[in-house]
Amino acid sequence: MKGGASVTLQDSRRLPVEALRRRTDSEALGFSNTDELGCLKGLIGQERAVKAVSFGLSVNSKGYNLFVVGNPGSGRTTYTLEELNNRAREMTAPDDWVYVYNFDDPQEPLALNLPAGQGKDLAKAMEEAVEDLKLTLSKAFDNSQYEDNKAQLVKEFQEQVNRFMEELRTWAGEQGFAIKRTPQGFVNLPLLKETGEDGETLQREMQQEEFEKLEEAEQQRLQKISEEISQRTLETLRQIRDLEKTLKEKIKALEGEICRNAIQPLLGEMKERFGEQEKVARWIVALGEDIIDNFNLFIASARDDNAEVDFSRYIINVFVTNDPAQGAPVVRETNPTYYNLVGKVEYESRQGYLYTDFRRIVPGAIHRANGGFLVLEAEELLRQFMSWDALKRVLRTEELAIENLGEQLGFVPVSSLRPAPIPINMKVVVVGTHWLYYLLNIYDPEFQKIFKVKADFDADMPRNSETEKLLACFAASFVKKEGGLPFERDGVAEVIEWSSRLADHQDRMSTQFNRLAEVLVEATAWARMERASVVTRQHVRKAIEEKRFRSNLLEERIRRAFEEGTIRIDTDGAAVGQINGLTVLDMVDHTFGHPVRITANVFMGQEGVVNIEREVKMTGPIHNKGLLILQSYLGRRYAQDMPLAVSARIAFEQTYSGIEGDSASSTELYCLLSALADLPLRQDIAVTGSVDQFGNIQPIGGVNEKVEGFFRYCLVRGLTGNQGVLIPKQNVQNLMLHHEVLEAVEAGRFHLWAVESIDEGIEILTGCPAGELGPEGLYPEGSVHGKVKACLKGWLERSALLKKSLGKLGEAEKSEGAADSAEEDDDESSVTQDS
């Protein structure tokens, strides 16, 4: 490891401290503290999404609804709501909608639209009208003229009835019968003529006994006359009923005329005020006719305060109302259940029966957003039963009829209200993640028809002087909005660097503004605890460290197991077939890296490279792919002039859960080469990076967590000045390491190397040159590849010798067996001859 070539390679691949974290020039920000900055307007770093939202809101054609795609915390919902509110304020407020009683069919309530703000006015006017009608109608019918007119009509009716009855009785008397009224109806009785004492002729009713004594012919004659009288009586009664019907119609016409004259001023005013819409005007006319038909209810209520009179049919259900001064509505429904979305008809239990009417029709979010914008969260929307289908149906048909789920899913149809549908004209904005957007594209053929605009929010943005200043303005705006302390420019610079750490890139900054806001809030809290007037860099660092401390319990437990020797990780010395790999554990709220010991054993055989975790199904497909690449690399490097005969076992020691990813493939290859070449690997260096079939090192994820994880393990045992991490060169741009790592590197106590190939890495790990293939197809003796080739060739030769030896042994055993068989044949022949 002390060879000149190796030292030179280590020096050339060692990264300077400046490459491990991109610092922010606080002076270039151009302010002392955030009080000097104005408020941020708009959204930073999301030009694509901003243009998409603007375009989607400008197109009013059918199907141009927006699907806002992005990660939570990227500002997607906040920005979208702000843009919608700004656009809505410039729009005209949509009509109000009310549900009213349908006098023609009560089961189908009518939906009426009025100009914005008039829905409540109509309801109030109707409520006042009912009270006014009670007094107005009561006074109208208390008028003596009404009573006189009604009495005259009744008198004329009675006179006509008396005349008809008198004519009937006279005619019956002429026929010798009397008509007598009984509780069971009219009875015809024959009359007998008798002479009185003074010689006067008298008539009396024939008794039953007398009738029965008559001759049969006389009885039949009387019976026939009685039937004629009965028929004449029925005709008279029909005339009387017609007169009675005419009387009622005249009285009703009289009452209707009085009612109409009484209510005309009030309904005329209402029609003039609210009757611009034809449907409203027609309903007011129908209202007047219903009041005329039911004027007794108003009179009864006016004359008796305790009278139980139901005026519910005259109540206005103000379904949706809008403020004309506020523009179009913007509705965000955070719980988009079916009923919250499309409305419902509520029921009231009365003595075990369910009762409802038009007053219990409740609007949904779609009704409230009609004429404006509806904002929904995709995950919540898709989780609710029938909500997605209902939304698509509304956007497709552009109308909404309220239907209870019980009616749709019930096996027995139930009679219920059927409210008139309402036309819908709104723009829907659904906020969701990328995977939901792609799943809907794949599995729902209607998705592209109704959501034609995609607003894609990026997870990060470029980092340059302009965006750094914009992020500083964001910090200033947020702090002022929250009433926090101002931030010094050094504190803002630390926030900018933290944003790059979240993005895992020196030239990018995260757009997870919620996480940045958390740092701003917590740094302000720590500053206030110290009674500081401004937030400094140290406060920001403390906020980040304290937040990490609150979440890293599992990381501390794993490290404690290392300190106690339960987990074996070597951080110094060298060993053959053993190396420190690096893994990352993502606990959602905290991500950390820790080393894992990888070992390899090699021996003669034909099995190839076998991963022990793979054999027990503890690895995922990406990791398995990386393992297969190792065997391809060995074949390309060492099996061009001879067969590759090797058996190898690779294991991740002390791992008891699944392994996925190919970031350890180069580490496994180093370990395998070490075992084949019998060269010890440095244990004070941890390695990460994937490898391709040609031996090129490829970038990996989580490089910051991996470096810091091994650093903290080394810190436990004590830094020796030789320890460090080997990373892919492509990952240098991703380095935004912790300050404690930077301090150790600057002091020469810890190092990072960036390599591009397996050859560069193996030289640093072994101190031995990798070796290049010479013109004769041989690797230099003593090089890593030379030693591996020699090992494999030696195994192949020994395998051939062993096979040859085993072959000769087999032939000898076969010859010996043949000789024994010949001797037995000779013995048998001799015995035969003797016998």
mmCIF file with all atom_site columns, N, CA and C in Angstrom, residues 762-801:
data_model
loop_
_atom_site.group_PDB
_atom_site.id
_atom_site.type_symbol
_atom_site.label_atom_id
_atom_site.label_alt_id
_atom_site.label_comp_id
_atom_site.label_asym_id
_atom_site.label_entity_id
_atom_site.label_seq_id
_atom_site.pdbx_PDB_ins_code
_atom_site.Cartn_x
_atom_site.Cartn_y
_atom_site.Cartn_z
_atom_site.occupancy
_atom_site.B_iso_or_equiv
_atom_site.pdbx_formal_charge
_atom_site.auth_seq_id
_atom_site.auth_comp_id
_atom_site.auth_asym_id
_atom_site.auth_atom_id
_atom_site.pdbx_PDB_model_num
ATOM 1   N N  . ILE A 1 762 ? -9.725 -0.954  -6.832  1.00 0.00 ? 762 ILE A N  1
ATOM 2   C CA . ILE A 1 762 ? -8.985 -2.070  -6.254  1.00 0.00 ? 762 ILE A CA 1
ATOM 3   C C  . ILE A 1 762 ? -7.568 -1.675  -5.906  1.00 0.00 ? 762 ILE A C  1
ATOM 4   N N  . GLU A 1 763 ? -6.994 -0.752  -6.669  1.00 0.00 ? 763 GLU A N  1
ATOM 5   C CA . GLU A 1 763 ? -5.641 -0.283  -6.349  1.00 0.00 ? 763 GLU A CA 1
ATOM 6   C C  . GLU A 1 763 ? -5.623 0.482   -5.036  1.00 0.00 ? 763 GLU A C  1
ATOM 7   N N  . ILE A 1 764 ? -6.677 1.321   -4.806  1.00 0.00 ? 764 ILE A N  1
ATOM 8   C CA . ILE A 1 764 ? -6.732 2.061   -3.539  1.00 0.00 ? 764 ILE A CA 1
ATOM 9   C C  . ILE A 1 764 ? -6.969 1.121   -2.371  1.00 0.00 ? 764 ILE A C  1
ATOM 10  N N  . LEU A 1 765 ? -7.790 0.117   -2.569  1.00 0.00 ? 765 LEU A N  1
ATOM 11  C CA . LEU A 1 765 ? -8.146 -0.796  -1.483  1.00 0.00 ? 765 LEU A CA 1
ATOM 12  C C  . LEU A 1 765 ? -7.024 -1.779  -1.150  1.00 0.00 ? 765 LEU A C  1
ATOM 13  N N  . THR A 1 766 ? -6.194 -2.152  -2.139  1.00 0.00 ? 766 THR A N  1
ATOM 14  C CA . THR A 1 766 ? -5.152 -3.163  -1.903  1.00 0.00 ? 766 THR A CA 1
ATOM 15  C C  . THR A 1 766 ? -3.744 -2.583  -1.900  1.00 0.00 ? 766 THR A C  1
ATOM 16  N N  . GLY A 1 767 ? -3.552 -1.411  -2.523  1.00 0.00 ? 767 GLY A N  1
ATOM 17  C CA . GLY A 1 767 ? -2.200 -0.873  -2.671  1.00 0.00 ? 767 GLY A CA 1
ATOM 18  C C  . GLY A 1 767 ? -1.410 -1.592  -3.735  1.00 0.00 ? 767 GLY A C  1
ATOM 19  N N  . CYS A 1 768 ? -2.088 -2.454  -4.484  1.00 0.00 ? 768 CYS A N  1
ATOM 20  C CA . CYS A 1 768 ? -1.436 -3.244  -5.519  1.00 0.00 ? 768 CYS A CA 1
ATOM 21  C C  . CYS A 1 768 ? -1.966 -2.790  -6.873  1.00 0.00 ? 768 CYS A C  1
ATOM 22  N N  . PRO A 1 769 ? -1.120 -2.641  -7.893  1.00 0.00 ? 769 PRO A N  1
ATOM 23  C CA . PRO A 1 769 ? -1.615 -2.217  -9.204  1.00 0.00 ? 769 PRO A CA 1
ATOM 24  C C  . PRO A 1 769 ? -2.603 -3.230  -9.762  1.00 0.00 ? 769 PRO A C  1
ATOM 25  N N  . ALA A 1 770 ? -3.614 -2.698  -10.440 1.00 0.00 ? 770 ALA A N  1
ATOM 26  C CA . ALA A 1 770 ? -4.625 -3.576  -11.007 1.00 0.00 ? 770 ALA A CA 1
ATOM 27  C C  . ALA A 1 770 ? -4.058 -4.415  -12.135 1.00 0.00 ? 770 ALA A C  1
ATOM 28  N N  . GLY A 1 771 ? -3.245 -3.809  -12.968 1.00 0.00 ? 771 GLY A N  1
ATOM 29  C CA . GLY A 1 771 ? -2.642 -4.535  -14.083 1.00 0.00 ? 771 GLY A CA 1
ATOM 30  C C  . GLY A 1 771 ? -3.472 -4.430  -15.346 1.00 0.00 ? 771 GLY A C  1
ATOM 31  N N  . GLU A 1 772 ? -2.782 -4.221  -16.469 1.00 0.00 ? 772 GLU A N  1
ATOM 32  C CA . GLU A 1 772 ? -3.463 -4.152  -17.754 1.00 0.00 ? 772 GLU A CA 1
ATOM 33  C C  . GLU A 1 772 ? -3.013 -5.313  -18.625 1.00 0.00 ? 772 GLU A C  1
ATOM 34  N N  . LEU A 1 773 ? -3.908 -5.729  -19.482 1.00 0.00 ? 773 LEU A N  1
ATOM 35  C CA . LEU A 1 773 ? -3.636 -6.872  -20.356 1.00 0.00 ? 773 LEU A CA 1
ATOM 36  C C  . LEU A 1 773 ? -2.549 -6.509  -21.365 1.00 0.00 ? 773 LEU A C  1
ATOM 37  N N  . GLY A 1 774 ? -1.470 -7.306  -21.384 1.00 0.00 ? 774 GLY A N  1
ATOM 38  C CA . GLY A 1 774 ? -0.353 -7.040  -22.288 1.00 0.00 ? 774 GLY A CA 1
ATOM 39  C C  . GLY A 1 774 ? -0.629 -7.525  -23.699 1.00 0.00 ? 774 GLY A C  1
ATOM 40  N N  . PRO A 1 775 ? 0.292  -7.255  -24.616 1.00 0.00 ? 775 PRO A N  1
ATOM 41  C CA . PRO A 1 775 ? 0.114  -7.653  -26.017 1.00 0.00 ? 775 PRO A CA 1
ATOM 42  C C  . PRO A 1 775 ? 0.060  -9.163  -26.195 1.00 0.00 ? 775 PRO A C  1
ATOM 43  N N  . GLU A 1 776 ? 0.626  -9.875  -25.266 1.00 0.00 ? 776 GLU A N  1
ATOM 44  C CA . GLU A 1 776 ? 0.604  -11.333 -25.376 1.00 0.00 ? 776 GLU A CA 1
ATOM 45  C C  . GLU A 1 776 ? -0.613 -11.952 -24.677 1.00 0.00 ? 776 GLU A C  1
ATOM 46  N N  . GLY A 1 777 ? -1.527 -11.086 -24.228 1.00 0.00 ? 777 GLY A N  1
ATOM 47  C CA . GLY A 1 777 ? -2.732 -11.581 -23.559 1.00 0.00 ? 777 GLY A CA 1
ATOM 48  C C  . GLY A 1 777 ? -2.502 -11.969 -22.125 1.00 0.00 ? 777 GLY A C  1
ATOM 49  N N  . LEU A 1 778 ? -1.423 -11.425 -21.493 1.00 0.00 ? 778 LEU A N  1
ATOM 50  C CA . LEU A 1 778 ? -1.112 -11.748 -20.101 1.00 0.00 ? 778 LEU A CA 1
ATOM 51  C C  . LEU A 1 778 ? -1.145 -10.492 -19.249 1.00 0.00 ? 778 LEU A C  1
ATOM 52  N N  . TYR A 1 779 ? -1.545 -10.678 -17.990 1.00 0.00 ? 779 TYR A N  1
ATOM 53  C CA . TYR A 1 779 ? -1.501 -9.571  -17.040 1.00 0.00 ? 779 TYR A CA 1
ATOM 54  C C  . TYR A 1 779 ? -0.148 -9.574  -16.346 1.00 0.00 ? 779 TYR A C  1
ATOM 55  N N  . PRO A 1 780 ? 0.341  -8.399  -15.946 1.00 0.00 ? 780 PRO A N  1
ATOM 56  C CA . PRO A 1 780 ? 1.640  -8.352  -15.256 1.00 0.00 ? 780 PRO A CA 1
ATOM 57  C C  . PRO A 1 780 ? 1.626  -9.230  -14.007 1.00 0.00 ? 780 PRO A C  1
ATOM 58  N N  . GLU A 1 781 ? 2.703  -9.912  -13.807 1.00 0.00 ? 781 GLU A N  1
ATOM 59  C CA . GLU A 1 781 ? 2.828  -10.736 -12.610 1.00 0.00 ? 781 GLU A CA 1
ATOM 60  C C  . GLU A 1 781 ? 2.850  -9.839  -11.382 1.00 0.00 ? 781 GLU A C  1
ATOM 61  N N  . GLY A 1 782 ? 2.110  -10.208 -10.377 1.00 0.00 ? 782 GLY A N  1
ATOM 62  C CA . GLY A 1 782 ? 2.037  -9.405  -9.158  1.00 0.00 ? 782 GLY A CA 1
ATOM 63  C C  . GLY A 1 782 ? 0.908  -8.399  -9.153  1.00 0.00 ? 782 GLY A C  1
ATOM 64  N N  . SER A 1 783 ? 0.291  -8.171  -10.296 1.00 0.00 ? 783 SER A N  1
ATOM 65  C CA . SER A 1 783 ? -0.865 -7.271  -10.320 1.00 0.00 ? 783 SER A CA 1
ATOM 66  C C  . SER A 1 783 ? -2.106 -8.012  -9.810  1.00 0.00 ? 783 SER A C  1
ATOM 67  N N  . VAL A 1 784 ? -3.141 -7.256  -9.502  1.00 0.00 ? 784 VAL A N  1
ATOM 68  C CA . VAL A 1 784 ? -4.367 -7.871  -8.989  1.00 0.00 ? 784 VAL A CA 1
ATOM 69  C C  . VAL A 1 784 ? -4.946 -8.828  -10.018 1.00 0.00 ? 784 VAL A C  1
ATOM 70  N N  . HIS A 1 785 ? -5.086 -8.349  -11.235 1.00 0.00 ? 785 HIS A N  1
ATOM 71  C CA . HIS A 1 785 ? -5.659 -9.203  -12.271 1.00 0.00 ? 785 HIS A CA 1
ATOM 72  C C  . HIS A 1 785 ? -4.749 -10.388 -12.570 1.00 0.00 ? 785 HIS A C  1
ATOM 73  N N  . GLY A 1 786 ? -3.437 -10.150 -12.491 1.00 0.00 ? 786 GLY A N  1
ATOM 74  C CA . GLY A 1 786 ? -2.493 -11.246 -12.707 1.00 0.00 ? 786 GLY A CA 1
ATOM 75  C C  . GLY A 1 786 ? -2.662 -12.333 -11.665 1.00 0.00 ? 786 GLY A C  1
ATOM 76  N N  . LYS A 1 787 ? -2.830 -11.917 -10.404 1.00 0.00 ? 787 LYS A N  1
ATOM 77  C CA . LYS A 1 787 ? -2.998 -12.893 -9.325  1.00 0.00 ? 787 LYS A CA 1
ATOM 78  C C  . LYS A 1 787 ? -4.331 -13.644 -9.474  1.00 0.00 ? 787 LYS A C  1
ATOM 79  N N  . VAL A 1 788 ? -5.395 -12.910 -9.855  1.00 0.00 ? 788 VAL A N  1
ATOM 80  C CA . VAL A 1 788 ? -6.681 -13.570 -10.043 1.00 0.00 ? 788 VAL A CA 1
ATOM 81  C C  . VAL A 1 788 ? -6.607 -14.565 -11.185 1.00 0.00 ? 788 VAL A C  1
ATOM 82  N N  . LYS A 1 789 ? -5.983 -14.143 -12.274 1.00 0.00 ? 789 LYS A N  1
ATOM 83  C CA . LYS A 1 789 ? -5.864 -15.020 -13.434 1.00 0.00 ? 789 LYS A CA 1
ATOM 84  C C  . LYS A 1 789 ? -5.054 -16.259 -13.080 1.00 0.00 ? 789 LYS A C  1
ATOM 85  N N  . ALA A 1 790 ? -3.973 -16.036 -12.346 1.00 0.00 ? 790 ALA A N  1
ATOM 86  C CA . ALA A 1 790 ? -3.124 -17.161 -11.950 1.00 0.00 ? 790 ALA A CA 1
ATOM 87  C C  . ALA A 1 790 ? -3.902 -18.133 -11.065 1.00 0.00 ? 790 ALA A C  1
ATOM 88  N N  . CYS A 1 791 ? -4.697 -17.598 -10.162 1.00 0.00 ? 791 CYS A N  1
ATOM 89  C CA . CYS A 1 791 ? -5.509 -18.448 -9.281  1.00 0.00 ? 791 CYS A CA 1
ATOM 90  C C  . CYS A 1 791 ? -6.485 -19.284 -10.092 1.00 0.00 ? 791 CYS A C  1
ATOM 91  N N  . LEU A 1 792 ? -7.191 -18.635 -10.991 1.00 0.00 ? 792 LEU A N  1
ATOM 92  C CA . LEU A 1 792 ? -8.188 -19.338 -11.788 1.00 0.00 ? 792 LEU A CA 1
ATOM 93  C C  . LEU A 1 792 ? -7.531 -20.369 -12.706 1.00 0.00 ? 792 LEU A C  1
ATOM 94  N N  . LYS A 1 793 ? -6.374 -19.982 -13.290 1.00 0.00 ? 793 LYS A N  1
ATOM 95  C CA . LYS A 1 793 ? -5.658 -20.897 -14.170 1.00 0.00 ? 793 LYS A CA 1
ATOM 96  C C  . LYS A 1 793 ? -5.129 -22.090 -13.377 1.00 0.00 ? 793 LYS A C  1
ATOM 97  N N  . GLY A 1 794 ? -4.606 -21.792 -12.193 1.00 0.00 ? 794 GLY A N  1
ATOM 98  C CA . GLY A 1 794 ? -4.099 -22.875 -11.350 1.00 0.00 ? 794 GLY A CA 1
ATOM 99  C C  . GLY A 1 794 ? -5.193 -23.860 -10.987 1.00 0.00 ? 794 GLY A C  1
ATOM 100 N N  . TRP A 1 795 ? -6.365 -23.339 -10.656 1.00 0.00 ? 795 TRP A N  1
ATOM 101 C CA . TRP A 1 795 ? -7.490 -24.222 -10.343 1.00 0.00 ? 795 TRP A CA 1
ATOM 102 C C  . TRP A 1 795 ? -7.881 -25.065 -11.556 1.00 0.00 ? 795 TRP A C  1
ATOM 103 N N  . LEU A 1 796 ? -7.841 -24.428 -12.698 1.00 0.00 ? 796 LEU A N  1
ATOM 104 C CA . LEU A 1 796 ? -8.231 -25.148 -13.911 1.00 0.00 ? 796 LEU A CA 1
ATOM 105 C C  . LEU A 1 796 ? -7.245 -26.272 -14.205 1.00 0.00 ? 796 LEU A C  1
ATOM 106 N N  . GLU A 1 797 ? -5.939 -25.960 -14.035 1.00 0.00 ? 797 GLU A N  1
ATOM 107 C CA . GLU A 1 797 ? -4.907 -26.979 -14.285 1.00 0.00 ? 797 GLU A CA 1
ATOM 108 C C  . GLU A 1 797 ? -5.027 -28.103 -13.270 1.00 0.00 ? 797 GLU A C  1
ATOM 109 N N  . ARG A 1 798 ? -5.164 -27.775 -12.004 1.00 0.00 ? 798 ARG A N  1
ATOM 110 C CA . ARG A 1 798 ? -5.305 -28.800 -10.979 1.00 0.00 ? 798 ARG A CA 1
ATOM 111 C C  . ARG A 1 798 ? -6.560 -29.625 -11.206 1.00 0.00 ? 798 ARG A C  1
ATOM 112 N N  . SER A 1 799 ? -7.585 -28.937 -11.673 1.00 0.00 ? 799 SER A N  1
ATOM 113 C CA . SER A 1 799 ? -8.818 -29.659 -11.977 1.00 0.00 ? 799 SER A CA 1
ATOM 114 C C  . SER A 1 799 ? -8.603 -30.662 -13.104 1.00 0.00 ? 799 SER A C  1
ATOM 115 N N  . ALA A 1 800 ? -7.806 -30.233 -14.125 1.00 0.00 ? 800 ALA A N  1
ATOM 116 C CA . ALA A 1 800 ? -7.524 -31.144 -15.245 1.00 0.00 ? 800 ALA A CA 1
ATOM 117 C C  . ALA A 1 800 ? -6.679 -32.318 -14.774 1.00 0.00 ? 800 ALA A C  1
ATOM 118 N N  . LEU A 1 801 ? -5.612 -32.037 -13.962 1.00 0.00 ? 801 LEU A N  1
ATOM 119 C CA . LEU A 1 801 ? -4.765 -33.105 -13.437 1.00 0.00 ? 801 LEU A CA 1
ATOM 120 C C  . LEU A 1 801 ? -5.582 -34.071 -12.583 1.00 0.00 ? 801 LEU A C  1
#
